[in-house]
């Protein structure tokens, strides 16, 4: 309020009121505030882009079709992501970011810009259904203690590397990925499409509780812990708190919700076999997600934990390598999805010295081999994921190649393309992108890879990103070494 609001009138000594509260004045103030906000936003965006430029992450010129002119990929064979065979006798026409048609050679539009694939194989862009975009490239210590700006800048750099490995889409299942998703979608940095879950929702002492024991007990007026404040985890105990934390992630833009329903291999406090969240708590999250047309996925390894998840309506089991065969049958009967990671205690695995962690890792490794067998035997819906945390992102494609130990190369590729796209579709209207992913079909989003390699005989070509001769995301060519 201005000083004149109660100033005495020079004419009669009475108090008089100014026009601060009139509709005209308020409208003018809103216009001024909007202009100030716009200027601050533009200045802030310039600063952010400048920071990214310092990391080599400034927006780069990408090859894209001329406005109104389609792209036509010719002289190729292709794997469509669904049928376990390599097809020939078609070109791939791309228009407005989508696959417009699969015309016979020579039948494409005359005005199309042509890309000769040299007889190579074209496959859909790869999908990792268990990824942590913000936490993959830093150590746990850095993630939990360093400036958020640094963590996110490193995540931006890793996002570009992820795309260059041929992964055009990832499902983020825990971490503050919303800002990175926005930066990628707006062209500030390069990276894959992100289906974000936001913070991992965890009970106290659960797999998503990253606090140290010396910070307990937490009292009602205590501030959020650093991992909670940064959006890495959300601690919830009881149905009302689970509802609140689930709805917070939905408000932020989560395409699916991630809960921790059991312990982890190297968790400091929660044993691997521990059960986390009651069925009522899980169901609260499931119901809140369903109200928004999406679903809940759950970190869990053991049969009792998986069964509780299924009873509560969880749609996607993350890990699950210690499931027994009856539980696998239950997953198939429930129509649940299984996101399986090739945890094989090999050269790419995390290294542990604690005997309990080593024993747990061994059990999970043995269970992984069994999981692939039972998933195939009982026809469970399952998709490929990696769950790489705190370094080691460069092994992402190698992890996919390991599936060829358990199935045909094309079946393995199907689990990282067409099957993974079906899992992503569970997000319904909450999906950030409008269109099918993981397939080469009319109307699908044009995420394509042109590769040097025999996809129907082996997956060794995945070990060298140089074998990806062309990478296209949404109709834009982001790499071309043809």
XYZ file of C-alpha atoms in Angstrom:
482
model
C 0.000 0.000 0.000
C 1.378 3.443 -0.900
C 1.969 6.204 1.654
C -0.830 8.292 0.156
C -3.448 5.706 1.117
C -4.047 7.390 4.455
C -2.542 10.808 3.756
C -4.616 13.785 4.985
C -6.254 15.856 2.283
C -4.777 19.318 1.906
C -8.246 20.619 1.220
C -10.275 19.451 4.213
C -7.853 17.496 6.440
C -9.764 14.256 5.914
C -8.123 10.925 5.093
C -8.503 9.872 1.506
C -7.715 6.564 -0.283
C -5.641 6.103 -3.423
C -6.563 3.923 -6.398
C -4.182 1.008 -5.523
C -7.017 -1.511 -5.332
C -9.027 -0.492 -8.354
C -9.374 -3.042 -11.209
C -7.521 -0.699 -13.557
C -4.513 -0.393 -11.220
C -4.372 -4.111 -10.510
C -4.482 -4.917 -14.228
C -1.599 -2.517 -14.850
C 0.427 -4.103 -12.054
C -0.136 -7.559 -13.537
C 1.171 -6.359 -16.886
C 4.274 -4.895 -15.226
C 4.914 -8.071 -13.203
C 4.474 -10.253 -16.292
C 7.009 -8.160 -18.173
C 9.495 -8.389 -15.295
C 8.979 -12.172 -15.043
C 9.477 -12.541 -18.777
C 12.741 -10.602 -18.645
C 13.957 -12.657 -15.678
C 13.053 -15.886 -17.462
C 14.895 -14.868 -20.621
C 17.919 -13.857 -18.606
C 17.819 -17.105 -16.670
C 17.522 -19.165 -19.838
C 20.516 -17.375 -21.299
C 22.520 -18.132 -18.182
C 21.530 -21.811 -18.222
C 22.364 -22.186 -21.909
C 25.682 -20.489 -21.242
C 26.472 -22.956 -18.473
C 25.606 -25.879 -20.718
C 27.817 -24.428 -23.447
C 30.715 -24.537 -21.032
C 30.189 -28.290 -20.735
C 29.938 -28.761 -24.488
C 26.170 -29.174 -24.174
C 24.912 -26.152 -26.068
C 22.216 -26.867 -28.664
C 23.812 -28.252 -31.791
C 22.723 -27.973 -35.375
C 20.830 -31.180 -36.129
C 20.099 -32.460 -39.571
C 16.371 -32.375 -40.197
C 14.209 -32.618 -43.229
C 13.528 -29.407 -45.088
C 10.237 -27.910 -43.952
C 7.474 -29.705 -45.797
C 9.923 -32.110 -47.445
C 9.897 -35.756 -46.307
C 12.905 -38.029 -45.785
C 13.138 -41.368 -47.551
C 15.495 -44.073 -46.296
C 16.346 -46.396 -49.171
C 18.457 -49.473 -49.944
C 17.879 -51.192 -46.600
C 16.573 -54.137 -44.656
C 14.735 -53.570 -41.397
C 13.629 -55.115 -38.116
C 10.229 -53.700 -37.184
C 10.589 -54.279 -33.405
C 7.735 -56.800 -33.283
C 8.172 -59.586 -35.846
C 11.234 -61.732 -35.126
C 12.583 -61.497 -38.669
C 14.405 -59.105 -40.966
C 12.275 -57.621 -43.703
C 13.227 -56.342 -47.128
C 11.455 -54.845 -50.095
C 10.510 -51.541 -48.468
C 11.804 -48.023 -48.014
C 10.985 -45.942 -44.930
C 9.266 -42.609 -45.471
C 9.529 -40.063 -42.643
C 7.375 -36.961 -42.516
C 6.754 -34.539 -39.611
C 8.684 -36.674 -37.142
C 6.753 -39.869 -37.834
C 7.006 -42.885 -40.089
C 4.540 -41.943 -42.789
C 4.715 -45.079 -44.922
C 6.792 -48.115 -45.907
C 6.653 -47.809 -49.711
C 8.156 -50.282 -52.144
C 11.524 -49.204 -53.577
C 11.033 -46.542 -56.207
C 7.513 -45.736 -55.015
C 8.347 -42.944 -52.589
C 7.483 -39.314 -53.306
C 9.689 -37.638 -55.896
C 10.341 -34.585 -53.721
C 11.677 -36.598 -50.752
C 15.225 -36.125 -49.525
C 16.837 -39.535 -49.938
C 19.238 -41.291 -47.565
C 20.942 -44.352 -49.075
C 21.530 -46.851 -46.253
C 23.927 -48.926 -48.338
C 22.113 -52.202 -47.823
C 22.425 -51.949 -44.037
C 19.842 -52.921 -41.428
C 17.517 -50.353 -39.867
C 16.036 -50.975 -36.412
C 13.877 -48.896 -34.062
C 15.643 -46.668 -31.552
C 16.531 -48.645 -28.416
C 14.599 -48.261 -25.143
C 15.960 -48.762 -21.611
C 13.022 -49.336 -19.270
C 15.017 -49.016 -16.031
C 17.292 -45.979 -16.143
C 18.308 -43.203 -13.745
C 19.182 -40.189 -15.892
C 20.326 -37.954 -13.047
C 22.197 -40.563 -11.019
C 23.932 -42.669 -13.664
C 27.081 -40.608 -14.190
C 27.993 -39.466 -10.663
C 29.014 -41.304 -7.514
C 26.546 -41.730 -4.687
C 28.610 -39.375 -2.562
C 28.446 -36.660 -5.239
C 24.710 -37.190 -5.760
C 24.010 -36.810 -2.054
C 26.346 -33.912 -1.238
C 27.284 -31.760 -4.251
C 25.602 -28.700 -5.690
C 22.486 -29.698 -7.665
C 23.661 -27.614 -10.629
C 26.776 -29.743 -11.006
C 24.830 -33.005 -10.761
C 22.390 -31.860 -13.432
C 25.100 -30.600 -15.777
C 26.805 -33.989 -15.615
C 23.427 -35.628 -16.233
C 22.995 -33.462 -19.321
C 26.323 -34.601 -20.698
C 25.448 -38.244 -20.014
C 22.089 -37.793 -21.735
C 23.905 -36.912 -24.944
C 26.102 -40.003 -24.583
C 23.011 -42.133 -23.992
C 21.506 -40.964 -27.272
C 24.765 -41.626 -29.113
C 24.633 -45.232 -27.853
C 21.372 -45.593 -29.760
C 18.976 -45.311 -26.825
C 16.396 -42.843 -28.058
C 14.028 -43.401 -25.092
C 14.493 -44.224 -21.418
C 12.046 -44.820 -18.597
C 13.477 -43.015 -15.593
C 12.519 -44.881 -12.425
C 13.889 -42.655 -9.700
C 15.511 -39.258 -9.480
C 14.967 -35.575 -10.317
C 14.687 -35.974 -14.090
C 11.957 -33.427 -14.856
C 14.296 -30.506 -15.640
C 16.538 -32.627 -17.849
C 13.505 -33.953 -19.694
C 12.349 -30.384 -20.348
C 15.823 -29.330 -21.540
C 15.979 -32.257 -23.978
C 12.441 -31.787 -25.280
C 13.076 -28.068 -25.853
C 16.361 -28.662 -27.663
C 18.642 -27.153 -25.011
C 20.651 -30.383 -24.842
C 20.621 -33.627 -26.752
C 19.363 -36.779 -25.139
C 16.735 -39.509 -25.215
C 13.046 -39.139 -24.623
C 12.443 -39.480 -20.881
C 9.465 -41.087 -19.168
C 10.026 -39.681 -15.640
C 8.837 -41.202 -12.358
C 10.265 -38.486 -10.142
C 11.317 -39.345 -6.617
C 11.379 -42.950 -5.435
C 8.584 -43.276 -2.877
C 9.898 -45.220 0.107
C 8.917 -46.055 3.649
C 11.203 -45.059 6.504
C 14.150 -47.509 6.441
C 13.189 -48.546 2.905
C 15.281 -48.832 -0.226
C 14.700 -45.169 -1.063
C 15.605 -43.882 2.397
C 19.101 -42.476 1.854
C 19.467 -40.887 5.280
C 22.076 -41.943 7.820
C 21.053 -43.440 11.130
C 22.515 -40.475 13.021
C 19.848 -38.206 11.499
C 17.078 -40.107 13.294
C 14.586 -39.684 14.782
C 12.928 -37.277 12.382
C 10.507 -34.957 14.159
C 7.423 -33.331 12.610
C 9.018 -29.894 12.221
C 12.368 -31.125 10.876
C 13.196 -30.014 7.302
C 13.384 -32.525 4.476
C 16.649 -34.402 4.103
C 18.931 -33.469 1.196
C 17.851 -36.423 -1.032
C 14.210 -35.571 -0.393
C 14.708 -31.862 -1.019
C 16.446 -32.596 -4.332
C 13.727 -34.962 -5.532
C 15.681 -38.203 -5.316
C 13.384 -39.828 -2.774
C 10.127 -39.185 -0.964
C 9.691 -40.791 2.466
C 6.124 -41.817 3.274
C 4.666 -43.855 6.143
C 0.978 -44.699 6.248
C -1.744 -44.338 3.635
C -2.198 -40.534 3.875
C 1.524 -39.858 3.378
C 1.785 -42.320 0.483
C -1.156 -40.584 -1.188
C 0.472 -37.187 -0.671
C 3.877 -38.198 -2.062
C 2.347 -39.993 -5.035
C 0.222 -37.002 -5.905
C 3.235 -34.698 -5.612
C 5.095 -36.668 -8.277
C 2.026 -36.646 -10.512
C 1.803 -32.879 -10.059
C 5.420 -32.561 -11.188
C 4.676 -34.517 -14.355
C 5.436 -38.159 -13.549
C 4.493 -40.557 -16.336
C 4.513 -43.436 -13.845
C 5.113 -43.829 -10.105
C 8.035 -45.742 -8.567
C 7.818 -47.298 -5.106
C 10.387 -49.327 -3.153
C 8.688 -52.562 -2.070
C 11.737 -54.505 -0.882
C 15.406 -54.316 0.058
C 18.487 -53.861 -2.110
C 21.721 -55.738 -2.714
C 23.979 -53.098 -1.187
C 21.501 -51.185 0.960
C 23.056 -50.019 4.181
C 19.988 -50.532 6.350
C 17.281 -52.562 4.573
C 17.937 -56.288 4.092
C 17.387 -57.714 0.614
C 14.568 -59.959 1.815
C 12.731 -57.242 3.750
C 9.142 -56.414 2.836
C 8.427 -52.711 2.490
C 5.074 -50.942 2.492
C 1.927 -52.715 3.574
C -0.554 -53.780 0.936
C -2.809 -50.892 1.976
C 0.032 -48.391 1.497
C 0.887 -49.814 -1.924
C -2.747 -49.772 -2.971
C -2.997 -46.107 -1.997
C -0.241 -45.294 -4.492
C -1.793 -47.560 -7.125
C -5.193 -45.901 -6.706
C -3.754 -42.387 -6.855
C -1.835 -43.249 -10.030
C -4.876 -44.937 -11.583
C -6.926 -41.811 -10.909
C -4.519 -40.039 -13.261
C -4.601 -42.835 -15.835
C -1.173 -44.274 -15.115
C 0.467 -47.025 -13.053
C 2.952 -47.962 -10.324
C 6.221 -49.846 -10.793
C 8.030 -51.389 -7.807
C 11.614 -52.174 -6.834
C 11.434 -55.687 -5.383
C 13.413 -58.937 -5.624
C 11.655 -61.643 -3.618
C 8.519 -63.740 -4.081
C 6.678 -62.453 -0.962
C 7.329 -58.854 -2.019
C 6.235 -59.486 -5.605
C 3.046 -61.195 -4.460
C 2.169 -58.269 -2.229
C 2.763 -55.903 -5.153
C 0.500 -57.945 -7.429
C -2.235 -58.033 -4.783
C -2.072 -54.241 -4.532
C -2.313 -53.748 -8.310
C 1.305 -52.844 -9.153
C 1.726 -53.144 -12.934
C 5.503 -53.434 -13.344
C 7.982 -55.442 -11.276
C 11.492 -53.983 -11.339
C 14.206 -56.659 -10.839
C 12.389 -59.668 -9.302
C 15.323 -62.041 -9.825
C 14.581 -64.014 -6.646
C 11.033 -64.943 -7.674
C 10.056 -68.603 -7.533
C 8.260 -70.239 -10.439
C 4.799 -70.025 -8.879
C 5.236 -66.280 -8.433
C 6.317 -65.930 -12.060
C 3.112 -67.720 -13.070
C 1.171 -65.246 -10.936
C 2.849 -62.355 -12.762
C 1.821 -63.842 -16.089
C -1.762 -64.465 -14.932
C -2.037 -60.886 -13.611
C -0.772 -59.436 -16.900
C 1.953 -57.586 -15.019
C 5.139 -56.428 -16.689
C 8.624 -57.488 -15.632
C 11.551 -55.134 -16.201
C 14.549 -57.484 -15.992
C 18.180 -56.395 -15.815
C 21.105 -58.696 -16.749
C 22.655 -58.699 -13.253
C 25.334 -61.349 -13.821
C 28.097 -60.481 -11.316
C 30.456 -59.964 -14.261
C 32.943 -57.261 -15.238
C 30.163 -54.668 -15.451
C 28.708 -55.408 -12.016
C 29.196 -53.254 -8.935
C 32.095 -54.379 -6.773
C 31.387 -55.126 -3.100
C 33.566 -56.065 -0.143
C 30.873 -56.527 2.483
C 30.183 -60.305 2.740
C 26.412 -59.778 2.980
C 26.369 -57.683 -0.190
C 28.563 -60.211 -2.015
C 26.218 -63.039 -1.013
C 23.161 -61.070 -2.097
C 24.770 -60.201 -5.431
C 25.580 -63.872 -6.040
C 21.995 -64.901 -5.303
C 20.617 -62.236 -7.638
C 23.046 -63.271 -10.383
C 21.933 -66.880 -10.175
C 18.320 -65.740 -10.100
C 18.833 -63.632 -13.225
C 19.586 -66.691 -15.343
C 16.470 -68.390 -13.970
C 14.362 -65.261 -14.470
C 15.009 -65.117 -18.200
C 14.145 -68.814 -18.523
C 10.885 -68.579 -16.581
C 9.843 -65.313 -18.222
C 10.055 -67.013 -21.605
C 8.504 -70.275 -20.405
C 5.444 -68.638 -18.828
C 5.091 -65.871 -21.417
C 5.377 -63.012 -18.961
C 5.300 -59.529 -20.460
C 8.869 -58.388 -19.965
C 11.202 -55.670 -21.202
C 14.902 -54.842 -21.039
C 16.385 -52.422 -18.513
C 19.817 -51.781 -17.024
C 19.583 -49.951 -13.653
C 23.088 -48.512 -13.990
C 23.847 -46.248 -11.038
C 26.795 -44.102 -9.941
C 29.022 -44.579 -13.002
C 29.293 -47.170 -15.745
C 26.803 -45.716 -18.206
C 29.058 -46.717 -21.089
C 28.110 -50.371 -20.455
C 24.453 -49.738 -21.346
C 24.598 -51.220 -24.856
C 26.829 -54.082 -23.688
C 24.169 -55.002 -21.149
C 21.684 -55.457 -23.977
C 24.143 -57.616 -25.922
C 24.291 -60.015 -22.944
C 20.705 -61.068 -23.558
C 21.906 -63.061 -26.578
C 23.160 -65.635 -24.039
C 19.554 -66.478 -23.194
C 17.613 -65.923 -26.409
C 17.967 -65.131 -30.099
C 19.434 -61.751 -31.055
C 16.130 -60.590 -32.546
C 14.207 -61.638 -29.429
C 16.672 -59.609 -27.349
C 16.205 -56.585 -29.614
C 12.442 -57.018 -29.397
C 12.662 -56.676 -25.598
C 14.474 -53.335 -26.019
C 12.196 -52.038 -28.777
C 8.654 -53.268 -29.409
C 8.094 -54.899 -26.004
C 9.601 -51.929 -24.190
C 7.319 -49.612 -26.150
C 4.305 -51.595 -24.936
C 5.442 -51.149 -21.346
C 5.812 -47.398 -21.872
C 2.267 -47.287 -23.259
C 0.917 -48.171 -19.784
C 1.355 -44.471 -18.966
C -1.677 -43.720 -21.122
C -2.479 -40.013 -21.195
C 0.426 -39.328 -18.829
C 2.908 -40.403 -21.519
C 5.014 -37.349 -22.449
C 5.067 -38.218 -26.158
C 2.155 -38.853 -28.503
C 2.838 -41.879 -30.661
C 4.089 -45.450 -30.680
C 7.703 -46.093 -29.733
C 10.008 -49.033 -30.396
C 8.510 -50.048 -33.742
C 8.920 -49.357 -37.429
C 5.301 -48.977 -38.488
C 3.110 -46.373 -40.102
C 2.286 -43.598 -37.636
C 5.044 -44.495 -35.151
C 7.489 -41.847 -33.992
C 10.519 -41.862 -36.300
C 13.257 -43.070 -33.923
C 15.567 -45.140 -36.138
C 19.081 -46.605 -36.177
C 21.043 -47.632 -39.274
C 23.646 -50.165 -38.203
C 26.674 -52.071 -39.419
C 25.981 -55.557 -38.116
C 24.002 -58.729 -38.619
C 21.149 -58.275 -36.185
C 19.671 -61.695 -36.840
C 22.861 -63.614 -35.965
C 24.553 -61.758 -33.082
C 24.622 -58.543 -31.071
C 28.375 -57.976 -30.939
C 27.964 -54.784 -32.949
C 26.440 -53.161 -29.855
C 29.863 -53.053 -28.201
C 31.022 -50.263 -30.544
C 28.838 -47.192 -31.059
C 30.717 -46.624 -34.310
C 28.507 -49.355 -35.750
C 25.568 -46.986 -35.409
C 25.972 -45.253 -38.739
C 22.855 -43.121 -38.471
C 20.754 -42.154 -35.455
C 17.378 -40.506 -35.961
C 15.111 -39.269 -33.187
C 11.712 -37.881 -34.044
C 12.663 -37.542 -37.696
C 15.817 -35.543 -36.897
C 19.173 -37.047 -37.845
C 21.437 -36.566 -34.821
C 24.292 -38.692 -36.175
C 25.179 -39.526 -39.774
C 28.361 -41.407 -40.661
C 26.948 -43.045 -43.763
